[in-house]
Short mmCIF file of C-alpha atoms and ligand atoms in Angstrom, two decimals:
data_model
loop_
_atom_site.label_atom_id
_atom_site.label_comp_id
_atom_site.label_asym_id
_atom_site.label_seq_id
_atom_site.Cartn_x
_atom_site.Cartn_y
_atom_site.Cartn_z
CA MET A 6 61.42 129.86 115.90
CA THR A 7 62.29 128.64 119.38
CA GLU A 8 60.98 125.17 119.67
CA LYS A 9 61.21 123.18 122.88
CA GLU A 10 63.48 120.21 122.15
CA TRP A 11 62.31 116.78 123.25
CA PRO A 12 64.37 115.51 126.18
CA LEU A 13 67.12 112.91 125.75
CA TRP A 14 66.56 109.36 127.05
CA GLU A 15 69.02 106.55 127.74
CA VAL A 16 67.80 103.17 126.55
CA PHE A 17 68.44 99.85 128.29
CA ILE A 18 67.43 96.52 126.78
CA ARG A 19 67.03 93.04 128.25
CA SER A 20 67.95 90.80 125.34
CA LYS A 21 66.47 87.68 126.89
CA GLN A 22 64.87 86.43 130.09
CA GLY A 23 67.50 85.93 132.79
CA LEU A 24 69.91 88.63 131.58
CA ASN A 25 70.45 92.21 132.82
CA HIS A 26 69.13 95.22 131.02
CA LYS A 27 72.08 96.70 129.16
CA HIS A 28 72.65 100.25 127.91
CA VAL A 29 72.34 100.36 124.11
CA GLY A 30 72.18 104.05 123.26
CA SER A 31 69.97 107.08 123.50
CA LEU A 32 67.18 108.88 121.68
CA ARG A 33 64.90 111.88 121.94
CA ALA A 34 61.20 111.67 122.77
CA ALA A 35 58.53 113.89 124.26
CA ASP A 36 57.72 111.52 127.12
CA GLU A 37 58.45 108.05 128.48
CA GLU A 38 55.75 106.34 126.43
CA MET A 39 57.09 107.73 123.21
CA ALA A 40 60.63 106.95 124.34
CA ILE A 41 59.72 103.29 124.79
CA ASP A 42 57.92 103.11 121.44
CA ASN A 43 60.84 104.76 119.66
CA ALA A 44 63.34 102.53 121.46
CA ARG A 45 61.44 99.51 120.16
CA ASP A 46 61.60 100.84 116.59
CA VAL A 47 65.21 101.93 116.77
CA TYR A 48 66.92 99.32 118.93
CA THR A 49 64.90 96.10 118.55
CA ARG A 50 64.09 95.85 114.84
CA ARG A 51 65.79 92.44 114.75
CA SER A 52 64.36 90.93 117.93
CA GLU A 53 67.24 92.22 120.08
CA GLY A 54 65.06 92.59 123.16
CA ILE A 55 62.15 91.43 125.28
CA SER A 56 62.11 94.33 127.74
CA ILE A 57 63.01 98.03 127.57
CA TRP A 58 63.92 100.57 130.24
CA VAL A 59 64.22 104.26 129.45
CA VAL A 60 65.73 106.83 131.82
CA GLN A 61 65.83 110.52 131.15
CA SER A 62 69.51 111.34 130.63
CA THR A 63 69.43 114.21 133.13
CA ASN A 64 68.63 111.61 135.81
CA VAL A 65 71.82 109.66 135.25
CA PHE A 66 74.66 110.59 137.60
CA ALA A 67 78.15 109.38 136.85
CA SER A 68 81.45 109.02 138.67
CA SER A 69 84.14 111.37 137.43
CA PRO A 70 86.60 109.97 134.90
CA THR A 71 89.36 112.37 136.02
CA ASP A 72 89.25 111.02 139.58
CA ALA A 73 88.79 107.42 138.49
CA ASP A 74 92.25 106.26 139.62
CA ALA A 75 91.88 107.61 143.16
CA PHE A 76 88.22 106.67 143.36
CA PHE A 77 88.75 103.01 142.54
CA GLU A 78 92.14 102.79 144.26
CA PRO A 79 90.85 101.18 147.51
CA ALA A 80 90.23 97.91 145.69
CA ASN A 81 93.73 97.68 144.25
CA ASP A 82 95.62 96.58 147.37
CA LYS A 83 93.08 94.04 148.58
CA VAL A 84 94.18 91.00 146.69
CA TYR A 85 92.87 88.86 149.58
CA ARG A 86 89.37 89.46 148.19
CA HIS A 87 90.21 87.03 145.41
CA PRO A 88 90.32 83.25 145.91
CA THR A 89 93.67 83.00 144.12
CA PHE A 90 95.29 84.81 147.10
CA TYR A 91 95.04 81.70 149.29
CA ASP A 92 97.28 78.64 149.49
CA VAL A 93 95.37 75.41 149.24
CA PRO A 94 97.38 72.24 150.01
CA ASP A 95 97.74 69.69 147.21
CA GLY A 96 95.11 67.03 147.33
CA ILE A 97 92.30 69.25 148.60
CA GLU A 98 89.32 69.08 146.28
CA HIS A 99 85.96 70.84 145.96
CA MET A 100 87.22 74.17 147.32
CA MET B 21 92.83 121.69 142.24
CA LYS B 22 96.29 121.02 140.95
CA GLU B 23 97.56 122.60 137.78
CA ILE B 24 97.94 120.14 134.95
CA ASP B 25 99.34 121.61 131.81
CA LEU B 26 97.82 121.04 128.41
CA ALA B 27 100.87 119.33 126.99
CA GLU B 28 100.67 116.67 129.68
CA LEU B 29 96.96 116.08 129.05
CA GLU B 30 97.65 115.75 125.35
CA ARG B 31 100.50 113.34 125.98
CA ASP B 32 98.31 111.15 128.18
CA PHE B 33 95.54 111.30 125.62
CA GLN B 34 97.78 110.14 122.78
CA ALA B 35 99.22 107.42 125.01
CA LYS B 36 95.71 106.08 125.58
CA ILE B 37 95.02 106.11 121.86
CA ASP B 38 98.32 104.36 121.14
CA ALA B 39 97.45 101.69 123.71
CA ASP B 40 94.06 101.18 121.99
CA ILE B 41 92.16 102.42 125.04
CA LYS B 42 88.81 103.87 123.93
CA ILE B 43 87.92 107.49 124.64
CA GLU B 44 84.54 107.94 126.33
CA PRO B 45 82.32 111.07 126.38
CA LYS B 46 83.39 112.47 129.77
CA ASP B 47 87.12 111.80 129.25
CA TRP B 48 89.42 114.70 128.52
CA MET B 49 90.09 115.12 124.78
CA PRO B 50 91.78 117.81 122.66
CA ASP B 51 89.37 120.36 121.16
CA GLU B 52 90.48 119.41 117.66
CA TYR B 53 89.70 115.74 118.29
CA ARG B 54 86.21 116.69 119.47
CA LYS B 55 85.67 119.01 116.51
CA THR B 56 86.92 116.45 113.99
CA LEU B 57 84.58 113.82 115.41
CA ILE B 58 81.57 116.13 115.49
CA ARG B 59 82.22 117.07 111.87
CA GLN B 60 82.73 113.48 110.71
CA ILE B 61 79.90 111.88 112.70
CA SER B 62 77.35 114.55 111.81
CA GLN B 63 78.28 114.31 108.11
CA HIS B 64 77.85 110.58 108.44
CA ALA B 65 74.45 111.05 110.11
CA HIS B 66 73.32 113.47 107.41
CA SER B 67 74.39 110.96 104.75
CA GLU B 68 72.22 108.25 106.32
CA VAL B 69 69.22 110.56 106.43
CA VAL B 70 69.61 112.16 102.99
CA GLY B 71 70.44 108.68 101.69
CA MET B 72 66.85 107.66 102.32
CA LEU B 73 65.60 110.03 99.61
CA PRO B 74 66.90 108.44 96.38
CA GLU B 75 65.59 105.05 97.51
CA GLY B 76 62.39 106.42 98.99
CA ASN B 77 61.66 107.57 95.45
CA TRP B 78 61.03 103.93 94.45
CA ILE B 79 59.18 102.45 97.43
CA THR B 80 55.74 103.02 95.96
CA ARG B 81 56.88 101.70 92.58
CA ALA B 82 58.73 98.55 93.65
CA PRO B 83 57.98 95.75 91.18
CA SER B 84 56.64 93.27 93.78
CA LEU B 85 55.42 93.12 97.35
CA ARG B 86 58.62 91.30 98.35
CA ARG B 87 60.82 94.00 96.85
CA LYS B 88 58.70 96.69 98.44
CA ALA B 89 58.89 95.16 101.92
CA VAL B 90 62.66 94.75 101.58
CA LEU B 91 63.25 98.31 100.34
CA LEU B 92 61.05 99.71 103.09
CA ALA B 93 63.00 97.77 105.73
CA LYS B 94 66.28 98.97 104.28
CA VAL B 95 65.24 102.62 104.22
CA GLN B 96 63.95 102.30 107.78
CA ASP B 97 67.37 100.97 108.82
CA GLU B 98 69.00 104.05 107.31
CA ALA B 99 66.78 106.27 109.47
CA GLY B 100 67.97 104.26 112.47
CA HIS B 101 71.61 104.72 111.43
CA GLY B 102 71.06 108.46 111.25
CA LEU B 103 69.62 108.39 114.74
CA TYR B 104 72.47 106.37 116.30
CA LEU B 105 74.90 108.84 114.78
CA TYR B 106 73.10 112.02 115.84
CA SER B 107 73.07 110.55 119.35
CA ALA B 108 76.82 109.98 119.12
CA THR B 109 77.36 113.66 118.20
CA GLU B 110 75.32 114.64 121.24
CA THR B 111 77.70 112.72 123.52
CA LEU B 112 80.39 115.14 122.28
CA GLY B 113 78.33 118.14 123.31
CA ALA B 114 76.95 118.97 119.86
CA ASP B 115 73.45 120.42 119.81
CA ARG B 116 71.20 118.10 117.81
CA GLU B 117 68.91 120.83 116.57
CA GLN B 118 71.87 122.94 115.44
CA THR B 119 73.48 119.95 113.73
CA ILE B 120 70.34 119.38 111.68
CA ASP B 121 69.94 123.07 110.90
CA ASP B 122 73.53 123.10 109.59
CA LEU B 123 72.48 120.48 107.04
CA HIS B 124 69.49 122.56 106.04
CA SER B 125 71.45 125.78 105.68
CA GLY B 126 74.01 124.04 103.46
CA LYS B 127 76.78 124.55 106.00
CA ALA B 128 77.21 120.83 106.66
CA LYS B 129 78.08 118.29 103.99
CA TYR B 130 76.87 114.76 103.35
CA SER B 131 77.99 112.04 101.00
CA SER B 132 77.90 113.33 97.40
CA ILE B 133 76.55 110.06 96.06
CA PHE B 134 73.05 110.99 97.20
CA ASN B 135 73.01 113.99 94.89
CA TYR B 136 72.54 111.71 91.89
CA PRO B 137 69.00 110.88 90.75
CA THR B 138 67.46 107.39 90.77
CA LEU B 139 66.04 107.06 87.26
CA THR B 140 65.03 103.40 87.07
CA TRP B 141 64.28 100.46 89.35
CA ALA B 142 67.75 99.09 88.54
CA ASP B 143 69.19 102.02 90.48
CA MET B 144 67.89 100.35 93.66
CA GLY B 145 70.10 97.43 92.74
CA ALA B 146 73.13 99.56 91.95
CA ILE B 147 72.75 101.57 95.16
CA GLY B 148 72.41 98.55 97.44
CA TRP B 149 75.27 96.72 95.78
CA LEU B 150 77.74 99.59 95.21
CA VAL B 151 76.75 102.45 97.50
CA ASP B 152 76.03 100.30 100.55
CA GLY B 153 79.01 98.17 99.53
CA ALA B 154 81.29 101.21 99.60
CA ALA B 155 79.68 102.40 102.84
CA ILE B 156 80.38 99.02 104.47
CA MET B 157 84.00 99.21 103.39
CA ASN B 158 84.26 102.62 105.08
CA GLN B 159 82.31 101.59 108.16
CA VAL B 160 83.89 98.27 109.11
CA PRO B 161 87.20 99.89 110.18
CA LEU B 162 85.19 102.55 112.06
CA CYS B 163 83.99 99.81 114.44
CA ARG B 164 87.52 100.08 115.90
CA CYS B 165 87.48 103.88 116.01
CA SER B 166 89.07 105.37 119.15
CA TYR B 167 85.86 107.14 120.22
CA GLY B 168 83.66 104.64 122.08
CA PRO B 169 80.15 105.84 121.19
CA TYR B 170 81.03 106.13 117.47
CA ALA B 171 82.63 102.69 117.42
CA ARG B 172 79.62 101.12 119.17
CA ALA B 173 77.17 102.79 116.78
CA MET B 174 79.21 101.43 113.88
CA VAL B 175 79.00 97.88 115.21
CA ARG B 176 75.20 98.11 115.12
CA VAL B 177 75.22 99.77 111.71
CA CYS B 178 77.54 97.18 110.15
CA LYS B 179 75.39 94.32 111.41
CA GLU B 180 72.39 95.89 109.68
CA GLU B 181 74.21 96.86 106.49
CA SER B 182 74.99 93.34 105.36
CA PHE B 183 71.47 92.71 104.09
CA HIS B 184 71.42 96.08 102.33
CA GLN B 185 74.19 95.09 99.98
CA ARG B 186 72.79 91.62 99.36
CA GLN B 187 69.33 92.84 98.45
CA GLY B 188 70.89 95.28 95.98
CA PHE B 189 73.06 92.63 94.39
CA GLU B 190 70.05 90.33 94.15
CA ILE B 191 68.14 93.02 92.20
CA MET B 192 71.13 93.52 89.87
CA SER B 193 71.71 89.86 89.28
CA LYS B 194 67.99 89.18 88.58
CA LEU B 195 67.90 92.03 86.06
CA ALA B 196 71.22 91.05 84.50
CA ASN B 197 69.87 87.54 83.93
CA GLY B 198 66.47 88.75 82.72
CA THR B 199 65.27 90.01 79.34
CA PRO B 200 67.66 92.03 77.14
CA GLN B 201 65.86 95.21 78.23
CA GLN B 202 66.25 94.31 81.89
CA LYS B 203 69.93 93.58 81.40
CA GLU B 204 70.36 96.89 79.63
CA MET B 205 68.68 98.63 82.54
CA ALA B 206 71.09 97.00 84.99
CA GLN B 207 74.10 97.94 82.86
CA ASP B 208 72.86 101.51 82.58
CA ALA B 209 72.52 101.78 86.36
CA LEU B 210 76.04 100.40 86.81
CA ASN B 211 77.33 102.89 84.24
CA ARG B 212 75.84 105.80 86.15
CA PHE B 213 76.74 104.68 89.67
CA TRP B 214 80.22 103.18 89.26
CA TRP B 215 82.25 106.39 89.23
CA PRO B 216 80.23 108.21 91.91
CA ALA B 217 80.63 105.09 94.08
CA LEU B 218 84.42 105.29 93.71
CA MET B 219 84.25 108.96 94.68
CA MET B 220 82.55 107.98 97.95
CA PHE B 221 85.96 107.18 99.41
CA GLY B 222 86.94 110.84 99.13
CA PRO B 223 89.85 112.63 97.45
CA ASN B 224 93.17 110.91 96.68
CA ASP B 225 95.47 110.52 99.69
CA ALA B 226 97.74 113.33 98.46
CA GLU B 227 94.74 115.72 98.48
CA SER B 228 93.12 114.55 101.70
CA LYS B 229 93.93 117.13 104.34
CA HIS B 230 92.48 115.37 107.39
CA THR B 231 93.79 111.84 106.85
CA ALA B 232 97.14 112.01 108.66
CA GLN B 233 95.76 113.48 111.89
CA SER B 234 92.71 111.21 111.84
CA MET B 235 94.93 108.17 111.51
CA LYS B 236 97.14 109.32 114.38
CA TRP B 237 93.98 109.61 116.51
CA LYS B 238 92.75 106.25 115.24
CA ILE B 239 89.51 107.75 114.02
CA LYS B 240 90.51 106.49 110.62
CA ARG B 241 92.38 103.20 110.09
CA HIS B 242 92.93 103.19 106.33
CA THR B 243 93.51 105.90 103.74
CA ASN B 244 90.93 106.79 101.09
CA ASP B 245 92.94 105.20 98.31
CA GLU B 246 93.47 101.96 100.24
CA LEU B 247 89.74 101.55 100.79
CA ARG B 248 88.91 102.52 97.21
CA GLN B 249 91.37 99.91 95.88
CA GLN B 250 89.86 97.25 98.13
CA PHE B 251 86.40 98.16 96.84
CA ILE B 252 87.47 97.92 93.19
CA ASP B 253 89.20 94.57 93.74
CA ILE B 254 86.07 93.12 95.32
CA SER B 255 83.45 94.64 92.99
CA VAL B 256 84.97 93.97 89.56
CA PRO B 257 84.70 90.15 89.81
CA GLN B 258 81.15 90.52 91.16
CA ALA B 259 80.12 92.49 88.08
CA LYS B 260 81.76 89.91 85.83
CA LEU B 261 79.92 87.09 87.55
CA ILE B 262 76.52 88.51 86.60
CA GLY B 263 77.65 89.47 83.10
CA LEU B 264 77.86 93.25 83.53
CA SER B 265 80.84 95.34 82.49
CA ILE B 266 82.55 98.06 84.51
CA PRO B 267 82.35 101.40 82.63
CA ASP B 268 86.10 101.99 82.69
CA PRO B 269 88.03 101.36 79.44
CA ASP B 270 91.34 101.67 81.32
CA LEU B 271 90.52 99.00 83.90
CA LYS B 272 93.04 96.15 83.89
CA PHE B 273 94.27 93.50 86.28
CA ASN B 274 97.91 93.73 87.30
CA GLU B 275 99.17 90.16 87.72
CA LYS B 276 102.21 91.32 89.67
CA THR B 277 100.40 93.33 92.35
CA GLY B 278 97.22 91.25 92.32
CA HIS B 279 95.18 94.48 92.09
CA TYR B 280 93.04 96.11 89.45
CA GLU B 281 94.29 99.36 87.99
CA SER B 282 91.56 101.79 87.05
CA GLY B 283 91.22 104.94 84.99
CA GLU B 284 91.37 108.45 86.39
CA ILE B 285 88.41 109.61 88.46
CA ASN B 286 86.79 112.84 87.26
CA TRP B 287 87.68 114.92 90.31
CA ASP B 288 86.20 118.00 88.70
CA GLU B 289 82.80 116.38 88.85
CA PHE B 290 83.45 115.31 92.44
CA TRP B 291 84.24 118.84 93.61
CA GLN B 292 81.35 120.27 91.61
CA VAL B 293 78.92 117.98 93.42
CA VAL B 294 80.54 118.64 96.81
CA GLU B 295 80.20 122.38 96.20
CA GLY B 296 76.48 121.96 95.67
CA ASN B 297 76.25 121.75 91.89
CA GLY B 298 75.26 118.10 91.50
CA PRO B 299 72.04 117.10 89.77
CA CYS B 300 69.98 116.84 93.01
CA ASN B 301 71.76 118.88 95.72
CA LYS B 302 69.10 121.53 95.96
CA ASP B 303 66.24 119.07 95.80
CA ARG B 304 67.69 116.89 98.59
CA VAL B 305 68.26 119.74 101.03
CA ASP B 306 64.90 121.34 100.21
CA THR B 307 63.15 118.04 100.88
CA ARG B 308 64.83 117.68 104.28
CA ARG B 309 64.06 121.29 105.21
CA ARG B 310 60.42 120.86 104.26
CA ALA B 311 60.22 117.63 106.25
CA LYS B 312 61.36 119.50 109.34
CA GLU B 313 59.00 122.41 108.79
CA ASN B 314 56.01 120.18 108.06
CA GLY B 315 56.73 118.09 111.15
CA GLN B 316 56.86 121.03 113.51
CA TRP B 317 53.21 120.83 114.55
CA VAL B 318 53.67 117.12 115.32
CA ARG B 319 56.61 117.84 117.62
CA GLU B 320 54.69 120.63 119.32
CA ALA B 321 51.60 118.44 119.74
CA ALA B 322 53.74 115.68 121.28
CA ASN B 323 55.20 118.20 123.73
CA ALA B 324 51.72 119.47 124.64
CA TYR B 325 50.41 115.93 125.12
CA ALA B 326 53.38 114.99 127.31
CA GLU B 327 52.81 118.12 129.41
CA LYS B 328 49.13 117.32 129.83
CA ARG B 329 49.91 113.77 130.94
CA ARG B 330 52.45 115.08 133.46
CA ILE B 331 49.89 117.41 135.00
CA ARG B 332 47.19 114.74 135.06
CA LYS B 333 49.57 112.30 136.72
CA LYS B 334 50.48 114.82 139.42
CA ALA B 335 46.81 115.49 140.14
CA SER B 336 45.85 111.82 140.53
FE1 FE2 C 28 73.36 103.03 106.62
FE1 FE2 C 29 72.69 100.80 104.17
#
């Protein structure tokens, strides 16, 4: 009995207008329509969302956790990208 | 690629755990950690799914439309819990199909409590109050589990569980304050479910072979006996409040420790049920197996329909 398994989908939900879609979990479904219907039943039973995105998991590409330190290193020595790096004389307002 | 030895990886891994840094699916983890999680999370998933059966037994016979809607919503939540958890096992590389087949072949275990029958409507009360109550006690600390996807699934589950216990207690308290027959029914359900509920926390600490390692890995945060004691301390006054008595002649409150002391659990019965000899083991697994077999044509039809739509879309 070799049955073709339904593909895996990642589910993203916008909880309310004005906010980003956020990853909430995954599920299996035969196609994108079924994935959206299932996502509604599984992840929004208590009005947690007003919009759903589904992406087939095989289409998600991720950075490597083992190289994370080196990969994100370039940002570490650039403190001047943050406003707190700069001296502002006393008495200056609205800056 | 530079050579990193296993000991160093393991040291770094434990250091992350000790610093309360969550482990995510693609992070390096010891094989044993992965295996332990797959075993625990899939057992947990199976328990959610099999757990629908004893309650499903009463959906069509709920005493009112309100009770029926509530029970239906609760059972639907349990299906959702099973799904979150199967998804979490998949992040660890477990094959979903295989995981489910392991349940059906009897290789995988699930919570023994669901191998007891639900004989009267009062059992819906006892299950919500005690079984979901015990499950909550187990699940709340799992929200801080070291494995990210499991912890996140538990946060969702715990949010949903709170109404499960309340609806059960509401059923119990209504029956306990009803006619003498209704009260008797509630007491009978409590009598049958009290001890199996205590067994839900697993063997005594001295007998529990996985506890020490699981606590070191922060998969588990409390021992079985700690959680069981907490459950007893909370549940006994609740029973008293609605005029029901706990079926344990040895139960007494220790003023010095501030805890209840209870009689000995029948561990023989526990192991019997775990080994497959409980009143409903065979029935539960058969029902799940049949559900999968009977649903096969639906899954195939959905695949065929999806394929057809893909081809049609390409053509247009
Ligand atoms: Fe649940
Ligand atoms: Fe529940």
